[in-house]
Amino acid sequence: MTQELARPAATPSDVTRDTNNLYEVWGDTVDSRHLVLAILISAVVSLGTYALALGILADILDSAQMAKAYAMLFGILGCLGGGTISAFLFKPKRDVVEHVADPAFREQVVNDLLKEYGSLGRLEETSPEVIAELRDLGLYELFRDAQRREEGARESAADAEVDAHASLQPSGGRS
């Protein structure tokens, strides 16, 4: 038995955009302009926090060396604050597309399910939660169309059986 491997799907047009300013830094996608601004914000916040803490702690503590050490800790906290500010200002630049299925591949899967199980059931008998999930995944229309095809095939088979049965009925007359 051979099985065809799924082909990678093309990126949808609504996901593509201008990526001239996008770079990968430490495994994440960043905009170069936002990266520079985030570095500046973090530097200003951390150095400002350090200078403010040094000014306050120099008056409180007896040792200038201890004041500098504690001020450095506040400067590190300032780095975290600058990063938090940057995270709120600059939203992620990546679009995660886990898998975009090819409509023909989906159609083939439904046809394989029909061949294997004979019937997929009726959508009207399915719970509202499952219907909502099918709609969210974009599969509701696919299963609705499959159900219509299945019902149409049953009706045409029933009509063919009635026609065959009617042709076998004796007409009662001679020709």
XYZ file of C-alpha atoms in Angstrom:
175
model
C 0.000 0.000 0.000
C 1.451 3.348 -0.986
C 0.467 6.601 0.586
C 1.051 9.976 -0.980
C 2.715 12.452 1.333
C 1.004 15.754 1.943
C 2.447 18.565 -0.104
C 3.328 21.786 1.705
C 0.568 24.300 1.210
C 1.206 27.704 -0.265
C 1.150 30.657 2.078
C -2.204 32.409 1.792
C -2.131 35.881 0.275
C -3.600 37.503 3.398
C -0.583 36.317 5.428
C 2.101 37.627 3.077
C 3.393 41.156 3.587
C 6.441 43.345 3.141
C 9.300 41.747 5.066
C 12.171 44.072 4.126
C 12.657 45.308 7.709
C 12.149 41.954 9.417
C 15.102 40.057 10.864
C 15.546 37.005 13.022
C 17.167 37.667 16.396
C 17.553 34.795 18.864
C 14.907 32.749 17.059
C 12.284 35.496 16.962
C 11.192 37.803 14.145
C 11.784 41.511 14.788
C 11.354 44.756 12.893
C 14.706 46.558 12.741
C 13.184 49.977 13.502
C 11.308 48.632 16.522
C 14.424 46.801 17.683
C 16.435 50.038 17.708
C 13.649 51.873 19.542
C 13.325 49.044 22.084
C 17.073 49.154 22.764
C 16.923 52.929 23.253
C 13.903 52.665 25.569
C 15.568 49.948 27.639
C 18.824 51.902 27.853
C 17.081 55.095 28.967
C 14.889 53.298 31.523
C 17.694 51.149 32.959
C 20.271 53.969 33.126
C 17.656 56.340 34.532
C 16.706 53.782 37.175
C 20.383 53.234 38.004
C 21.095 56.973 38.323
C 17.978 57.585 40.417
C 18.731 54.637 42.718
C 22.383 55.698 43.060
C 21.336 59.234 44.010
C 18.857 58.017 46.626
C 20.985 55.184 48.030
C 24.159 57.305 48.268
C 22.362 59.489 50.829
C 20.894 56.545 52.749
C 23.816 54.092 52.873
C 27.158 54.767 54.533
C 29.198 52.843 51.954
C 29.394 54.274 48.436
C 30.378 50.829 47.178
C 27.170 49.280 48.593
C 25.114 52.120 47.104
C 26.591 51.396 43.656
C 25.943 47.653 44.024
C 22.293 48.164 45.003
C 21.873 50.805 42.299
C 23.144 48.257 39.772
C 20.414 45.842 40.910
C 17.839 48.588 40.362
C 19.386 49.212 36.917
C 18.861 45.534 36.067
C 15.232 45.858 37.168
C 15.091 48.920 34.894
C 16.165 46.682 31.986
C 13.214 44.427 32.710
C 10.952 47.472 32.900
C 12.251 48.735 29.548
C 11.631 45.331 28.014
C 8.085 45.321 29.378
C 7.417 48.790 27.972
C 8.789 47.698 24.584
C 6.639 44.564 24.624
C 3.517 46.686 25.088
C 4.545 49.208 22.432
C 5.738 46.825 19.722
C 3.495 43.875 18.905
C 4.868 40.595 17.486
C 5.820 40.604 13.810
C 5.336 36.930 13.133
C 2.287 35.196 11.760
C 2.088 31.613 12.904
C 0.467 29.393 10.317
C 0.522 25.897 11.733
C -0.828 24.241 8.625
C -2.789 25.478 5.656
C -4.531 22.500 4.132
C -5.029 22.277 0.414
C -8.789 22.120 -0.381
C -8.195 19.228 -2.794
C -6.363 17.328 -0.036
C -9.265 17.915 2.370
C -11.706 16.720 -0.278
C -9.626 13.580 -0.785
C -9.631 12.888 2.971
C -13.433 13.166 3.118
C -13.756 10.853 0.108
C -11.436 8.343 1.794
C -13.563 8.518 4.952
C -16.688 7.887 2.888
C -15.072 4.877 1.203
C -13.863 3.450 4.503
C -16.932 4.044 6.694
C -19.699 4.305 4.113
C -21.362 7.315 5.726
C -20.231 10.283 7.760
C -23.564 10.716 9.512
C -25.725 13.810 9.518
C -24.636 17.248 10.668
C -28.110 17.838 12.129
C -27.453 15.023 14.621
C -24.166 16.578 15.769
C -23.873 18.585 18.998
C -23.676 22.395 18.772
C -20.154 22.323 20.247
C -18.906 20.085 17.442
C -20.669 22.246 14.839
C -19.000 25.355 16.294
C -15.600 23.659 16.192
C -16.149 22.526 12.590
C -17.010 26.127 11.659
C -13.921 27.454 13.480
C -11.708 25.011 11.601
C -13.381 25.798 8.274
C -14.570 22.209 7.872
C -18.334 22.666 8.252
C -18.950 23.487 4.573
C -16.772 20.565 3.511
C -18.805 18.072 5.555
C -22.089 19.749 4.528
C -21.180 19.357 0.856
C -20.145 15.741 1.448
C -23.487 15.091 3.161
C -25.364 16.606 0.197
C -23.374 14.487 -2.265
C -24.038 11.397 -0.160
C -27.791 12.143 -0.040
C -27.828 12.864 -3.780
C -26.080 9.569 -4.505
C -28.616 7.720 -2.328
C -31.559 9.405 -4.085
C -30.196 8.667 -7.556
C -29.569 5.045 -6.535
C -33.139 4.806 -5.197
C -34.527 6.353 -8.413
C -32.510 3.911 -10.516
C -33.853 1.018 -8.435
C -37.442 2.241 -8.889
C -36.893 2.602 -12.657
C -35.408 -0.884 -12.860
C -38.271 -2.292 -10.803
C -40.874 -0.508 -12.975
C -39.338 -1.869 -16.161
C -39.731 -5.392 -14.827
C -43.478 -4.974 -14.146
C -45.632 -6.784 -16.647
C -47.600 -4.354 -18.732
C -50.425 -6.783 -19.269
C -50.468 -6.266 -22.984
C -48.804 -7.713 -26.023
C -46.671 -5.800 -28.284
